Amino acid sequence: KTTMRRWLEQLLEPLGVVHASVGSYNNHWGVPLSLSRTPRAADFGIFEVGTNHPGEIEPLSELVAPDVALLLNVLPAHIGNFAHMQALAEEKLAIAAATDGACSGNPGPGGWGALIRFQDGSEVEFGGFSPETTNNRMELQAALFVLEKFKTIKFAPSITIKTDSKYLIDGMEKWMPNWKKKGWKTASGKPVLNQDLWKALDNPELPKIKLQYVKGHSGEKDNDRVDAIAVAFSKGRKIQLKDFANN
């Protein structure tokens, strides 16, 4: 952060009067102090915002109210007073997500894959296995997992979850209201399949995030990656998942 601040100072100095944080004044004491020291004649203000406790970044960002913000990578060395990297992830802003499911035999052994990408360019990936399942169940399981994650991770208002499953999208956006009216039965009166997962996805405590359809195996980067994760888990193959330690 300090190096970036100095680069910005050098970049802006030819354009006007620059005021910048000094030292590592980037916490709940340093940021207000830096703001209070801003000269009236300043054309530009550069303020460093950091965190080593949960909940710090949001109020400090609101205090600074920047016109432009630069987000830097977060590494395990920055963990500070967070219990683990997942807790640190909850302070970051997610901007994209993708999910997919796979099944060998359908029904048969299955797997699901998911990823979440953050504004600073980092990503985290997840996967799971079920010994006897279907492709549709794995699609639902992947989406449910990501939505549960978003209960504790900050995300951009424009975020979507990419999926190649029209079953998932149609179920969430078209079919579910009628299923519920009919007591979780289809138009033909048969019980809705995968009711346990559909009911879990209908939980009002889950965040409302739009699903975005992408065509499978079309070269879309995120879809291809979660497909590879899902297939690897379904076949019991090892696959390296990204986390904050190996971004």
Coordinates of C-alpha atoms in Angstrom, one line a residue:
K1 CA 0.0 0.0 0.0
T2 CA 2.8 2.4 0.9
T3 CA 4.6 1.8 -2.4
M4 CA 1.4 2.4 -4.4
R5 CA 0.7 5.6 -2.4
R6 CA 4.1 7.0 -3.3
W7 CA 3.7 6.1 -6.9
L8 CA 0.4 8.0 -7.0
E9 CA 2.0 11.0 -5.3
Q10 CA 4.7 11.2 -8.0
L11 CA 2.2 10.7 -10.8
L12 CA -0.1 13.5 -9.6
E13 CA 2.4 16.1 -8.3
P14 CA 3.0 17.6 -11.8
L15 CA -0.8 18.2 -12.0
G16 CA -1.4 20.0 -8.8
V17 CA -1.1 20.1 -5.0
V18 CA -1.2 16.6 -3.5
H19 CA -2.0 15.6 0.1
A20 CA -1.3 12.0 1.1
S21 CA -1.4 9.9 4.2
V22 CA 1.9 9.6 6.0
G23 CA 3.4 6.4 7.3
S24 CA 0.8 3.7 7.8
Y25 CA -2.1 5.9 8.8
N26 CA -4.7 3.6 7.4
N27 CA -6.9 2.5 10.4
H28 CA -9.7 4.0 12.4
W29 CA -7.3 6.5 13.9
G30 CA -5.0 7.2 11.0
V31 CA -7.6 7.8 8.3
P32 CA -9.6 10.5 10.1
L33 CA -6.2 12.1 11.1
S34 CA -5.1 12.2 7.5
L35 CA -8.4 13.6 6.4
S36 CA -8.3 16.3 9.0
R37 CA -4.8 17.4 7.9
T38 CA -5.9 18.0 4.3
P39 CA -4.9 21.5 3.2
R40 CA -7.6 23.7 1.7
A41 CA -5.4 24.2 -1.3
A42 CA -5.0 20.5 -2.1
D43 CA -6.1 19.4 -5.6
F44 CA -5.7 15.7 -4.9
G45 CA -6.0 13.6 -1.8
I46 CA -4.4 10.1 -1.5
F47 CA -5.6 8.1 1.5
E48 CA -4.5 4.6 2.5
V49 CA -7.2 2.3 3.9
G50 CA -6.2 -1.0 5.5
T51 CA -7.7 -3.6 7.8
N52 CA -6.6 -6.1 10.4
H53 CA -10.0 -6.4 12.2
P54 CA -13.4 -7.5 10.7
G55 CA -15.6 -4.6 9.7
E56 CA -13.0 -1.9 9.4
I57 CA -12.9 -1.2 5.6
E58 CA -16.5 -0.3 5.0
P59 CA -16.8 2.6 7.5
L60 CA -13.3 3.9 6.5
S61 CA -14.2 3.8 2.8
E62 CA -17.5 5.7 3.6
L63 CA -15.4 8.3 5.5
V64 CA -13.0 8.9 2.6
A65 CA -15.7 8.7 -0.1
P66 CA -13.1 8.4 -2.9
D67 CA -13.7 9.4 -6.5
V68 CA -11.3 6.6 -7.5
A69 CA -10.3 3.5 -5.5
L70 CA -7.4 1.1 -6.1
L71 CA -7.7 -2.4 -4.5
L72 CA -4.5 -4.3 -3.9
N73 CA -4.0 -8.0 -3.5
V74 CA -4.6 -9.6 -0.1
L75 CA -2.1 -12.3 1.0
P76 CA -1.8 -14.5 4.1
A77 CA 0.9 -12.0 5.4
H78 CA -2.0 -9.4 5.7
I79 CA -4.1 -11.7 8.0
G80 CA -3.5 -9.5 11.1
N81 CA -6.2 -10.2 13.7
F82 CA -8.4 -12.2 11.4
A83 CA -8.9 -15.9 12.5
H84 CA -8.2 -17.2 9.0
M85 CA -8.2 -16.3 5.3
Q86 CA -11.9 -16.9 4.9
A87 CA -12.6 -14.2 7.6
L88 CA -10.3 -11.9 5.6
A89 CA -12.3 -12.8 2.4
E90 CA -15.4 -11.5 4.1
E91 CA -13.9 -8.0 4.0
K92 CA -13.3 -8.1 0.2
L93 CA -15.8 -7.3 -2.5
A94 CA -16.9 -10.1 -4.8
I95 CA -17.7 -9.1 -8.4
A96 CA -18.3 -12.5 -10.2
A97 CA -19.3 -16.1 -9.5
A98 CA -19.9 -19.3 -11.5
T99 CA -21.2 -22.8 -10.8
D100 CA -21.5 -26.1 -12.5
G101 CA -22.4 -29.7 -11.9
A102 CA -21.4 -33.0 -13.5
C103 CA -22.4 -36.6 -13.1
S104 CA -20.8 -39.9 -14.4
G105 CA -23.8 -42.0 -15.5
N106 CA -26.6 -39.7 -14.5
P107 CA -27.5 -41.1 -12.0
G108 CA -24.1 -42.0 -10.7
P109 CA -21.1 -40.4 -9.0
G110 CA -21.3 -36.7 -9.3
G111 CA -19.4 -33.5 -8.5
W112 CA -20.0 -29.8 -8.5
G113 CA -17.7 -26.8 -8.9
A114 CA -17.9 -23.1 -8.1
L115 CA -15.7 -20.0 -8.1
I116 CA -15.9 -16.5 -6.7
R117 CA -13.8 -13.7 -8.1
F118 CA -13.0 -10.5 -6.2
Q119 CA -12.4 -6.9 -7.3
D120 CA -8.7 -7.1 -6.6
G121 CA -8.3 -9.9 -9.1
S122 CA -8.1 -12.8 -6.6
E123 CA -10.3 -15.9 -6.9
V124 CA -11.4 -18.7 -4.6
E125 CA -12.7 -22.1 -5.9
F126 CA -14.8 -24.8 -4.4
G127 CA -15.8 -28.3 -5.2
G128 CA -17.7 -31.3 -3.8
F129 CA -18.6 -35.0 -4.5
S130 CA -21.6 -37.2 -4.1
P131 CA -21.4 -40.9 -4.6
E132 CA -24.9 -41.4 -6.1
T133 CA -26.6 -38.3 -7.6
T134 CA -27.7 -36.7 -10.8
N135 CA -26.4 -33.8 -12.9
N136 CA -29.3 -31.6 -12.0
R137 CA -28.8 -32.1 -8.2
M138 CA -25.1 -31.2 -8.6
E139 CA -26.1 -28.0 -10.5
L140 CA -28.5 -27.1 -7.6
Q141 CA -25.9 -28.0 -5.0
A142 CA -23.3 -25.7 -6.5
A143 CA -25.6 -22.7 -6.7
L144 CA -26.8 -23.3 -3.1
F145 CA -23.2 -23.5 -1.8
V146 CA -22.3 -20.1 -3.5
L147 CA -25.4 -18.4 -2.2
E148 CA -24.7 -19.6 1.3
K149 CA -21.2 -18.2 0.9
F150 CA -22.6 -14.8 -0.1
K151 CA -24.4 -14.6 3.2
T152 CA -21.0 -13.6 4.7
I153 CA -19.1 -12.2 1.7
K154 CA -19.6 -8.7 0.5
F155 CA -20.6 -8.5 -3.2
A156 CA -21.2 -5.9 -5.8
P157 CA -24.8 -5.0 -6.6
S158 CA -24.3 -6.0 -10.2
I159 CA -22.9 -9.4 -9.5
T160 CA -24.4 -12.5 -11.2
I161 CA -23.8 -16.2 -10.9
K162 CA -23.0 -17.7 -14.2
T163 CA -24.4 -21.2 -15.0
D164 CA -25.1 -23.3 -18.0
S165 CA -28.1 -25.0 -16.3
K166 CA -31.4 -23.9 -17.7
Y167 CA -33.0 -26.3 -15.2
L168 CA -31.6 -24.1 -12.3
I169 CA -32.5 -20.8 -13.9
D170 CA -36.1 -21.9 -15.0
G171 CA -36.7 -23.5 -11.6
M172 CA -35.7 -20.3 -9.7
E173 CA -37.2 -17.8 -12.0
K174 CA -40.3 -19.5 -13.6
W175 CA -41.4 -22.8 -12.0
M176 CA -41.0 -22.3 -8.3
P177 CA -44.0 -20.0 -7.6
N178 CA -46.4 -22.6 -9.1
W179 CA -44.7 -25.5 -7.4
K180 CA -45.2 -23.8 -4.1
K181 CA -48.9 -23.0 -4.8
K182 CA -49.5 -26.7 -5.7
G183 CA -47.7 -28.0 -2.5
W184 CA -44.4 -28.7 -4.3
K185 CA -46.1 -30.6 -7.1
T186 CA -45.6 -30.2 -10.9
A187 CA -48.4 -29.2 -13.3
S188 CA -49.1 -32.9 -13.8
G189 CA -49.5 -33.4 -10.0
K190 CA -46.2 -35.3 -9.5
P191 CA -43.9 -34.4 -6.6
V192 CA -41.2 -32.0 -7.7
L193 CA -37.8 -33.7 -8.0
N194 CA -34.9 -32.5 -5.8
Q195 CA -37.4 -30.8 -3.4
D196 CA -34.8 -30.7 -0.6
L197 CA -32.5 -28.5 -2.7
W198 CA -35.2 -26.4 -4.2
K199 CA -36.6 -25.6 -0.7
A200 CA -33.1 -24.8 0.5
L201 CA -32.6 -22.4 -2.5
D202 CA -36.0 -20.8 -1.6
N203 CA -34.7 -19.8 1.8
P204 CA -35.5 -16.1 2.3
E205 CA -32.3 -15.6 4.2
L206 CA -30.2 -16.3 1.1
P207 CA -29.1 -13.2 -0.8
K208 CA -31.0 -12.5 -4.0
I209 CA -28.5 -12.7 -6.8
K210 CA -29.4 -13.0 -10.5
L211 CA -28.5 -16.1 -12.4
Q212 CA -26.8 -15.5 -15.8
Y213 CA -27.0 -18.2 -18.5
V214 CA -23.9 -19.1 -20.4
K215 CA -23.6 -21.8 -23.0
G216 CA -21.6 -24.8 -21.7
H217 CA -18.3 -25.7 -23.4
S218 CA -18.4 -22.5 -25.4
G219 CA -15.0 -21.1 -24.2
E220 CA -16.4 -18.9 -21.5
K221 CA -13.5 -18.9 -19.0
D222 CA -15.4 -19.2 -15.7
N223 CA -17.8 -21.8 -17.0
D224 CA -15.0 -23.9 -18.4
R225 CA -13.2 -23.7 -15.1
V226 CA -16.1 -24.8 -12.9
D227 CA -16.9 -27.5 -15.3
A228 CA -13.4 -28.8 -15.0
I229 CA -13.7 -28.8 -11.2
A230 CA -17.1 -30.5 -11.3
V231 CA -15.9 -33.2 -13.6
A232 CA -12.7 -33.8 -11.6
F233 CA -14.7 -34.3 -8.4
S234 CA -17.2 -36.6 -10.1
K235 CA -14.4 -38.8 -11.4
G236 CA -12.4 -38.7 -8.1
R237 CA -9.5 -36.9 -9.8
K238 CA -7.2 -34.5 -7.9
I239 CA -7.5 -30.9 -8.9
Q240 CA -5.8 -27.8 -7.4
L241 CA -8.4 -25.3 -6.2
K242 CA -7.4 -21.6 -5.9
D243 CA -7.6 -20.0 -2.5
F244 CA -6.1 -16.8 -1.2
A245 CA -2.8 -18.5 -0.5
N246 CA -2.1 -19.5 -4.1
N247 CA -3.7 -16.7 -6.2

